[in-house]
PDB file of C-alpha atoms in Angstrom:
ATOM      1  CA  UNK A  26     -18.142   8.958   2.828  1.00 96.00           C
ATOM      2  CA  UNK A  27     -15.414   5.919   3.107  1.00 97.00           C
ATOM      3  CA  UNK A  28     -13.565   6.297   5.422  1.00 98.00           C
ATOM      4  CA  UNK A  29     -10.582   4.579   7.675  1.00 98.00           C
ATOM      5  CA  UNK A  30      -9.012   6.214  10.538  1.00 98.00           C
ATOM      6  CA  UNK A  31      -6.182   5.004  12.349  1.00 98.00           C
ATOM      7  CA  UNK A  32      -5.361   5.413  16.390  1.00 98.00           C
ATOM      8  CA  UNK A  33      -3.402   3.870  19.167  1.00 98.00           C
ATOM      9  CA  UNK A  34       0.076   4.832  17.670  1.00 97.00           C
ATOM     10  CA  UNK A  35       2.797   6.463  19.981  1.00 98.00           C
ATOM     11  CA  UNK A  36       6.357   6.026  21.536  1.00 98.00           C
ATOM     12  CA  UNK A  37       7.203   2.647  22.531  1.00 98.00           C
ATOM     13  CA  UNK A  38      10.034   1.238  24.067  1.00 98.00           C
ATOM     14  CA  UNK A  39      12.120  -1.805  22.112  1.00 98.00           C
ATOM     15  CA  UNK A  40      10.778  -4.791  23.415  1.00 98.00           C
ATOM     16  CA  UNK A  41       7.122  -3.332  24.153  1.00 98.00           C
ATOM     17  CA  UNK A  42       3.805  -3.631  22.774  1.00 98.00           C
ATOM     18  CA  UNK A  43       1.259  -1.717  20.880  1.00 98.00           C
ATOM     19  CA  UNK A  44      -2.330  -2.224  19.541  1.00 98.00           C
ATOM     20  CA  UNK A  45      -3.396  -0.035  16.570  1.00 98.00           C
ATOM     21  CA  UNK A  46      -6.699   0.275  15.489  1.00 98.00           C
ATOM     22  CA  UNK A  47      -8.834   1.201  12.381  1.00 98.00           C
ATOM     23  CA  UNK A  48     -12.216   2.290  12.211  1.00 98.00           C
ATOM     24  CA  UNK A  49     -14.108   2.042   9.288  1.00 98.00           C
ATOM     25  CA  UNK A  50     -17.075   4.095   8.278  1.00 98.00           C
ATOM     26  CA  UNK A  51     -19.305   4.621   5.179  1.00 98.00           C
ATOM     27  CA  UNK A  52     -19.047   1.249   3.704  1.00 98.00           C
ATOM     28  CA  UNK A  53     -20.046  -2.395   4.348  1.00 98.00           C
ATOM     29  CA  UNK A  54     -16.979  -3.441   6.838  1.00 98.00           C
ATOM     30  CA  UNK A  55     -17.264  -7.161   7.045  1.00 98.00           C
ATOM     31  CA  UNK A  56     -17.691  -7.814   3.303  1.00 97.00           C
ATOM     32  CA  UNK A  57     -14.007  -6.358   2.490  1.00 98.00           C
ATOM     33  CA  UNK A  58     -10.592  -7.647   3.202  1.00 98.00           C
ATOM     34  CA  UNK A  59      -8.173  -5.691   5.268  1.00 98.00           C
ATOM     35  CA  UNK A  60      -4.197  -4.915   4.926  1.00 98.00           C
ATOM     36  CA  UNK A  61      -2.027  -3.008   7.075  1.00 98.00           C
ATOM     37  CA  UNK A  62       0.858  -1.471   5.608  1.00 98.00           C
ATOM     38  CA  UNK A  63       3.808   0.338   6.643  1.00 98.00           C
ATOM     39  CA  UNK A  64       6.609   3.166   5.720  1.00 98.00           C
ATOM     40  CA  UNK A  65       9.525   3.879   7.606  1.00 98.00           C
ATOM     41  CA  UNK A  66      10.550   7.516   7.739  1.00 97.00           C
ATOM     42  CA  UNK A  67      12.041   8.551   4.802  1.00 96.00           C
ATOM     43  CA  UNK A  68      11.248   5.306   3.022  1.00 97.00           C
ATOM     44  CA  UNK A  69       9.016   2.745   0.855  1.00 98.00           C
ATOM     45  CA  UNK A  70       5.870   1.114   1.181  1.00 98.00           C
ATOM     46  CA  UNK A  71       5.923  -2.219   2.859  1.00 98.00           C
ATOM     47  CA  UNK A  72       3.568  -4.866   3.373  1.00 98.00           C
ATOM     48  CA  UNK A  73       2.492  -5.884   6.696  1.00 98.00           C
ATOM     49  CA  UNK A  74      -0.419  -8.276   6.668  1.00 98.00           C
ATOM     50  CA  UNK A  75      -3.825  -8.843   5.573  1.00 98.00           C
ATOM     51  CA  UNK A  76      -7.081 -10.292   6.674  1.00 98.00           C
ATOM     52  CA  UNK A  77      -9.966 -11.754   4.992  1.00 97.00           C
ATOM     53  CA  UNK A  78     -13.278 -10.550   5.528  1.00 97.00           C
ATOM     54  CA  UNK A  79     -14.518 -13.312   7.675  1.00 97.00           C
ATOM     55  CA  UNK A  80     -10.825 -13.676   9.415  1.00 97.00           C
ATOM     56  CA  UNK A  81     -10.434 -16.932   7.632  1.00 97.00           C
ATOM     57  CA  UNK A  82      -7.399 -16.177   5.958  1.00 97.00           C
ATOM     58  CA  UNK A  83      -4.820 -13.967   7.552  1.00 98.00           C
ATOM     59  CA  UNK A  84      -1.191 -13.626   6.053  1.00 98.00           C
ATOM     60  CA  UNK A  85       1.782 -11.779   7.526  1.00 98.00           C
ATOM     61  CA  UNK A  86       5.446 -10.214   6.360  1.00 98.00           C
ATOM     62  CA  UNK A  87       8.475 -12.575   7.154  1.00 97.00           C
ATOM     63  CA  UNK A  88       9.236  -9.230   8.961  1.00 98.00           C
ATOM     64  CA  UNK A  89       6.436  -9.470  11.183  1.00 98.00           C
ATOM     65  CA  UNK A  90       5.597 -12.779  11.777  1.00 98.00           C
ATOM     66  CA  UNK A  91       5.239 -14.176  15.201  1.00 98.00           C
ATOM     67  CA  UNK A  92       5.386 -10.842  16.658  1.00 98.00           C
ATOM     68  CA  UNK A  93       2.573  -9.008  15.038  1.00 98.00           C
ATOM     69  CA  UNK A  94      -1.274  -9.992  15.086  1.00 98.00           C
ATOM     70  CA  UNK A  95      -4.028  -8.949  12.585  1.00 98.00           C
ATOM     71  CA  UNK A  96      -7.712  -9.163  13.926  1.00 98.00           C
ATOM     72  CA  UNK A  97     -11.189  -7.366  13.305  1.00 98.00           C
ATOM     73  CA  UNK A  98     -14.279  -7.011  14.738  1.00 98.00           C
ATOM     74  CA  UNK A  99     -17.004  -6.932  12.182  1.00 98.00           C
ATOM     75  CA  UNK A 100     -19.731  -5.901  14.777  1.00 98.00           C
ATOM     76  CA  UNK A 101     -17.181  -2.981  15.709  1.00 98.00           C
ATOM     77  CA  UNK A 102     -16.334  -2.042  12.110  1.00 98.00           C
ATOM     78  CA  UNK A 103     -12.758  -1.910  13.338  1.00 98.00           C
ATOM     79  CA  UNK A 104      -9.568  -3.405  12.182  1.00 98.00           C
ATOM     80  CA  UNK A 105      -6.609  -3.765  14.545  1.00 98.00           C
ATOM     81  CA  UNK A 106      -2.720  -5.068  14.510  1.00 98.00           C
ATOM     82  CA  UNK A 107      -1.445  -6.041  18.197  1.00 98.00           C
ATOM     83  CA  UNK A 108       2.598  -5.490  17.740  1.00 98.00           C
ATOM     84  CA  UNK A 109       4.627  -7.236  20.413  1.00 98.00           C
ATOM     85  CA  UNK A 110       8.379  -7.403  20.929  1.00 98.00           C
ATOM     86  CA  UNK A 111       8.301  -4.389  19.167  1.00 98.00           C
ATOM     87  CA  UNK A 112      12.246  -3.433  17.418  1.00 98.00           C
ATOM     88  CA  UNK A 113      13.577  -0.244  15.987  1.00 98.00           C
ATOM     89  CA  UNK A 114      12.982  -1.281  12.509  1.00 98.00           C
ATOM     90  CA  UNK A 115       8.986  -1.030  13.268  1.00 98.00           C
ATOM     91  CA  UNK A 116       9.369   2.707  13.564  1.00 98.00           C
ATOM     92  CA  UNK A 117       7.039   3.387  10.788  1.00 98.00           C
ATOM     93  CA  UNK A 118       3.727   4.975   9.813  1.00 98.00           C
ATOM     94  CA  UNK A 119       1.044   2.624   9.740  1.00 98.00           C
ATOM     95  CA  UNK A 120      -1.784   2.365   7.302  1.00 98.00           C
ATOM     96  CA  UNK A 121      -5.200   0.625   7.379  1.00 98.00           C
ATOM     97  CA  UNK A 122      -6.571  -0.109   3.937  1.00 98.00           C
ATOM     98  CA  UNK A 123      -9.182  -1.590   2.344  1.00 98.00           C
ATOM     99  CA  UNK A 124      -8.589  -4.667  -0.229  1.00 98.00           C
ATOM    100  CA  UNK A 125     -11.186  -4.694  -3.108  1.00 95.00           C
ATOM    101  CA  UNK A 126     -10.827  -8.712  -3.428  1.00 88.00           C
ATOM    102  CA  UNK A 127     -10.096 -10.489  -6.280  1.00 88.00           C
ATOM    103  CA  UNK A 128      -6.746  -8.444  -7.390  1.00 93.00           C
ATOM    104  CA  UNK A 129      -6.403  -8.076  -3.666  1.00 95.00           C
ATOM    105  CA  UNK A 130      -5.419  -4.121  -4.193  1.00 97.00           C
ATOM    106  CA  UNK A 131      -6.081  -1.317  -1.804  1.00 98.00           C
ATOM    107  CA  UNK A 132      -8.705   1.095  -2.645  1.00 97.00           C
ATOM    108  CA  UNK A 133      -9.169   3.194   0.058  1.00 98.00           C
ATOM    109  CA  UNK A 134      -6.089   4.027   2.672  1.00 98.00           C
ATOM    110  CA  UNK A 135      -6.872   5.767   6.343  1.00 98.00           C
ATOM    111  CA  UNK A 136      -4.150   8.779   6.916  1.00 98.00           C
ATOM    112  CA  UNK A 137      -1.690   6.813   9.116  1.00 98.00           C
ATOM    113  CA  UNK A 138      -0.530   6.277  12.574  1.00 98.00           C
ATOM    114  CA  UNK A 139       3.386   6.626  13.591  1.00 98.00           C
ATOM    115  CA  UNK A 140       4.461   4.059  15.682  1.00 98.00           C
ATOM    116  CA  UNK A 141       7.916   5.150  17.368  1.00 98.00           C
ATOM    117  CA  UNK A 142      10.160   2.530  18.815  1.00 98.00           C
ATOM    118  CA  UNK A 143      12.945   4.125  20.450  1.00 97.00           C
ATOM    119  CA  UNK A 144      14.557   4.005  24.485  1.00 96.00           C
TER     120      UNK A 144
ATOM    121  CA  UNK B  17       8.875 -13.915  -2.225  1.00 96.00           C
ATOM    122  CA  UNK B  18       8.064 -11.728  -5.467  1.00 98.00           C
ATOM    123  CA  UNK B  19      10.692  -8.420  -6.172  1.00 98.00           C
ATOM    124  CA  UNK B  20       9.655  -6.161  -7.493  1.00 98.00           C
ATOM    125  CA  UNK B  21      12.205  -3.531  -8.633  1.00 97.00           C
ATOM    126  CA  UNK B  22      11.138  -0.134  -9.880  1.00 98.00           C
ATOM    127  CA  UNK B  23      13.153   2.156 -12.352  1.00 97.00           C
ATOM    128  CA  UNK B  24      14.023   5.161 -12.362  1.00 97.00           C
ATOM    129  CA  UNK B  25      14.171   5.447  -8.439  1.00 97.00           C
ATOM    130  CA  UNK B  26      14.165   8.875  -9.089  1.00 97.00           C
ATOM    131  CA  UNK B  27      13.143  11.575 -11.979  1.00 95.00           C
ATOM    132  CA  UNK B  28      13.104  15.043 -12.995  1.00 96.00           C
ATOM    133  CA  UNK B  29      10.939  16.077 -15.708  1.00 96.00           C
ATOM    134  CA  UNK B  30       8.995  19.591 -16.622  1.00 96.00           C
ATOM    135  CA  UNK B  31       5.506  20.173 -16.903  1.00 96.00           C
ATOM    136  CA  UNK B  32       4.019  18.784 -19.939  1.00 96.00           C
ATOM    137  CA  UNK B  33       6.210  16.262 -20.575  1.00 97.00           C
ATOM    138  CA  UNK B  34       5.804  12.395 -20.780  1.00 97.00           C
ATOM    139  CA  UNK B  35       7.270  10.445 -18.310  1.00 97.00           C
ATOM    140  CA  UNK B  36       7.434   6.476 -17.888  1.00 98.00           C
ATOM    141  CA  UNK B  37       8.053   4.531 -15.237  1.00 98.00           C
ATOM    142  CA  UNK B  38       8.877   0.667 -15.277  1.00 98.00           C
ATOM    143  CA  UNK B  39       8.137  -1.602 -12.717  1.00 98.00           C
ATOM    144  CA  UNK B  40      10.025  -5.581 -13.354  1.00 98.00           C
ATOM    145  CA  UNK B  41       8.547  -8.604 -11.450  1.00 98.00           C
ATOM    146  CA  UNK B  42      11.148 -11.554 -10.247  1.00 98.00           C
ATOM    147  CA  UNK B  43       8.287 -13.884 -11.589  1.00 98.00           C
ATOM    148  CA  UNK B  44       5.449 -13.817 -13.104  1.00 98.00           C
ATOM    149  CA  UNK B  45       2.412 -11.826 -11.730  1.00 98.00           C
ATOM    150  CA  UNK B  46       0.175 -12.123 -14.316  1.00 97.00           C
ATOM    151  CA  UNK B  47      -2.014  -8.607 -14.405  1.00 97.00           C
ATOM    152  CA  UNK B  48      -1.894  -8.808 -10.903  1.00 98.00           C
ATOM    153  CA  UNK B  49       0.029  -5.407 -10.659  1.00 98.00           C
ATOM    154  CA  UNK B  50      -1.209  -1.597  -8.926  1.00 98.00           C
ATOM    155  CA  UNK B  51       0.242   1.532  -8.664  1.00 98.00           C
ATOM    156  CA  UNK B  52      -0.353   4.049  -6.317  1.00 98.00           C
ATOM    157  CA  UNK B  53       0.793   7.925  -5.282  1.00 96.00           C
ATOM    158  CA  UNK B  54       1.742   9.335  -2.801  1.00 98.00           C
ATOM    159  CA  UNK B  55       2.054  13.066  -1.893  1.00 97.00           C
ATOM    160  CA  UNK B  56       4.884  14.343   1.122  1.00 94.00           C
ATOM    161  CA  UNK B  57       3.048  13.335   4.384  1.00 95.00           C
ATOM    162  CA  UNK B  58      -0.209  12.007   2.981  1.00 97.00           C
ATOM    163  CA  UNK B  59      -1.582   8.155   2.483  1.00 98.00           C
ATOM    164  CA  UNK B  60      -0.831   6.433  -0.730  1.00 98.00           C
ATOM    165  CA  UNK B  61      -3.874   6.630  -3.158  1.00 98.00           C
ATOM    166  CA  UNK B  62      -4.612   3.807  -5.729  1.00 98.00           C
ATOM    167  CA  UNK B  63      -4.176   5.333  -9.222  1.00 98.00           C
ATOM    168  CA  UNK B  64      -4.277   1.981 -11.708  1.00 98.00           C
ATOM    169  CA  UNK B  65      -5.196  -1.424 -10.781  1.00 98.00           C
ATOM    170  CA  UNK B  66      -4.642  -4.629 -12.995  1.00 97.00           C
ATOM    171  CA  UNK B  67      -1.580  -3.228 -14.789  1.00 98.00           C
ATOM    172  CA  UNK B  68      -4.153  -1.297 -16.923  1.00 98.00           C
ATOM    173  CA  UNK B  69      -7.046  -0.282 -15.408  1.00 98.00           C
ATOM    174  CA  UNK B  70      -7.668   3.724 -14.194  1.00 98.00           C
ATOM    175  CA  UNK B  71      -9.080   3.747 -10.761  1.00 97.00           C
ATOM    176  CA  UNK B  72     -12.351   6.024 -10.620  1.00 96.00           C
ATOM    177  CA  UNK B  73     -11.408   9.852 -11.039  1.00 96.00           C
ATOM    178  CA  UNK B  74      -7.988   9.309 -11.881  1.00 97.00           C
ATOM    179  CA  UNK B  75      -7.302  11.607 -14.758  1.00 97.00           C
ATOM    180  CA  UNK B  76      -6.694  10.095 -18.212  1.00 97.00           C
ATOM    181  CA  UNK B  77      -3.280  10.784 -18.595  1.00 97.00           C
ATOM    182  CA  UNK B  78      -2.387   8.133 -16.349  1.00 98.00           C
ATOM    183  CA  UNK B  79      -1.974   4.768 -18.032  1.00 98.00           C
ATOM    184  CA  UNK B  80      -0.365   1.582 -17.630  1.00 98.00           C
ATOM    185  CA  UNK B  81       0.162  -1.288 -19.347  1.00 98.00           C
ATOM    186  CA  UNK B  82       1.876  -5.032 -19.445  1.00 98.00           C
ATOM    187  CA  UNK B  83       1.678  -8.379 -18.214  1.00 97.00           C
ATOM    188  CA  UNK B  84       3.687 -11.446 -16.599  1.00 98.00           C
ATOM    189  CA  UNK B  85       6.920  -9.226 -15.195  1.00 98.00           C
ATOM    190  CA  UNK B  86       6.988  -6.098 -16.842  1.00 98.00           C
ATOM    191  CA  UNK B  87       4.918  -3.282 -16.483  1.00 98.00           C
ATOM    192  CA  UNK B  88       5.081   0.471 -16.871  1.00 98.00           C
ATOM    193  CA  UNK B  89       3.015   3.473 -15.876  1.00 98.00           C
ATOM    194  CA  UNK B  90       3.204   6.562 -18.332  1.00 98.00           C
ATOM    195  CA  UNK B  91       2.062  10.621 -17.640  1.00 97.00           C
ATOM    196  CA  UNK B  92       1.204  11.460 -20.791  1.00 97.00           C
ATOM    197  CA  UNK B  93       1.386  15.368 -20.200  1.00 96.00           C
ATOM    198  CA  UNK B  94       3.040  15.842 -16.587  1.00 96.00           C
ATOM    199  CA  UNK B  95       0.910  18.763 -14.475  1.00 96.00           C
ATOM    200  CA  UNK B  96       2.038  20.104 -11.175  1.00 94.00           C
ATOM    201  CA  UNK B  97      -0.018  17.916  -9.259  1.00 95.00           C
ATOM    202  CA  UNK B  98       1.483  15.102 -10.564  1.00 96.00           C
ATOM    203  CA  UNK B  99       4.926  15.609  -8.913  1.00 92.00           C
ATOM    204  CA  UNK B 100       4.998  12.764  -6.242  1.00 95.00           C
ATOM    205  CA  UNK B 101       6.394   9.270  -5.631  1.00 98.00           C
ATOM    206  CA  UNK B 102       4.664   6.614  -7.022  1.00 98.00           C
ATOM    207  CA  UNK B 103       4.996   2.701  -6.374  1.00 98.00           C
ATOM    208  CA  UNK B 104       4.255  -0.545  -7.835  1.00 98.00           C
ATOM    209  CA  UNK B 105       2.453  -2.886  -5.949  1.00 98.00           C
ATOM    210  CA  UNK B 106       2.149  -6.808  -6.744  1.00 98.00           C
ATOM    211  CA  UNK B 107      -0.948  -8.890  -5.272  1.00 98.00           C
ATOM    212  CA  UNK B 108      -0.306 -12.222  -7.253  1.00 97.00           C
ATOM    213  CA  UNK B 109       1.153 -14.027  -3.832  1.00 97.00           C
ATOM    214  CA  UNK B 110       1.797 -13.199  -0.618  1.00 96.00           C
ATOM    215  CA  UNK B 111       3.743 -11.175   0.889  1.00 97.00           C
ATOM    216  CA  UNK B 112       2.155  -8.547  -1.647  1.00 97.00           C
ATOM    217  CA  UNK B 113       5.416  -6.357  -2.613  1.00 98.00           C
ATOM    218  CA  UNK B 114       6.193  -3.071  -3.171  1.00 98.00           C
ATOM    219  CA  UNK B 115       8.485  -1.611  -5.394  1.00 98.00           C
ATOM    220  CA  UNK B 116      11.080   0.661  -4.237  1.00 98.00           C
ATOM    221  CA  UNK B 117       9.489   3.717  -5.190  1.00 98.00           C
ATOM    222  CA  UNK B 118      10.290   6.187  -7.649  1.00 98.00           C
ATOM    223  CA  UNK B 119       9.915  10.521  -7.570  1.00 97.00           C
ATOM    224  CA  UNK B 120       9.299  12.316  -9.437  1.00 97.00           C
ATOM    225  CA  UNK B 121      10.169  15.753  -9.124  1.00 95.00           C
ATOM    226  CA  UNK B 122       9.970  19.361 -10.804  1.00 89.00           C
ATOM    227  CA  UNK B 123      13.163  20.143 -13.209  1.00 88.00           C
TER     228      UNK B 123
END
């Protein structure tokens, strides 16, 4: 079965770090692209960042940028986001999912991990 | 960046009915334009992909359709599974945008 699971959210204070991770199971991990993507409570789907299957090519949200850092570990089948300087506006749940490259979409989405930045 | 702006942001309908919903690019995308579901506390799940194409076991009264910046996504006979939020996605350029979401919910 494909699957992604998520771990390492939690309560965080503004200004402090975090490192999620995603573990992947059931397919071919380093032959797929990765994205992270967010929702704040109550809201949308947002964007976060993405990373090729090699790590080549990594991309991030204006939102994001310069505080947040995608990376994988092929031999690990994990995916991970280190989140530094962490604000309010993170508070969100945060999903692993797999891009099926070419349209760059997201096929398969772990369940989420809530990240809670708050003093 | 890419907007993409979803409408309605919200909708009641009854089972059985058809329902559309319309998702507008700021540019073009091309086809390069996915919608997904999403159920109260679950993850999103991928329900078309390349404006028109029905992601394995989705049933077929899902459909979408259009190209460059306007797209739409129609329930062709709403069932009471299908009462959710649903959201556009665009993957033609980075940073890959959402719409704002739109639910639909039970009249």
């Amino acid at each position: 079965e494909v699957q992604l699971v998520e771990s390492g959210g939690g309560l965080v204070k503004p200004g402090g770090s975090l490192r999620l991770s995603c573990a992947a199971s059931g397919f071919p991990f380093s032959t797929y692209s990765m994205n992270w993507v967010r929702q704040a409570p109550g809201k949308g789907l947002e964007w976060v960042s993405y990373i090729s299957s090699s790590g080549t090519y990594i991309y991030y949200a204006d939102s994001v940028k310069g505080r947040f850092t995608i990376s994988r570990d092929n031999a690990k089948n994990s995916l991970y986001l280190q989140m530094n300087s962490l604000r309010g506006e993170d508070t969100a749940v945060y999903y692993c999912a797999r891009v099926w490259d070419g349209f760059n979409y997201c096929d398969v989405w772990g369940q989420g991990s809530l990240v809670t930045v708050s003093s | 960046d890419v907007q993409m702006t979803q409408s309605p942001s919200s909708l009641s309908a009854s089972v059985g009915d058809r329902v559309t919903i319309t998702c507008r690019a700021s540019q073009s995308i091309r086809n390069s334009l996915h919608w997904y579901f999403q159920k109260p506390g679950k993850a999103p799940k991928l329900l078309i992909y390349a404006a028109s194409t029905l992601q394995s076991g989705v049933p077929s009264r899902f459909s979408g359709d259009g190209s460059g910046t306007d797209f739409t996504l129609t329930i062709s006979s709403l069932q009471p599974e299908d009462f959710a939020s649903y959201y556009c996605q665009q993957t033609f350029t980075t940073p890959y945008t959402f719409g704002q979401g739109t639910k639909l919910e039970i009249k």
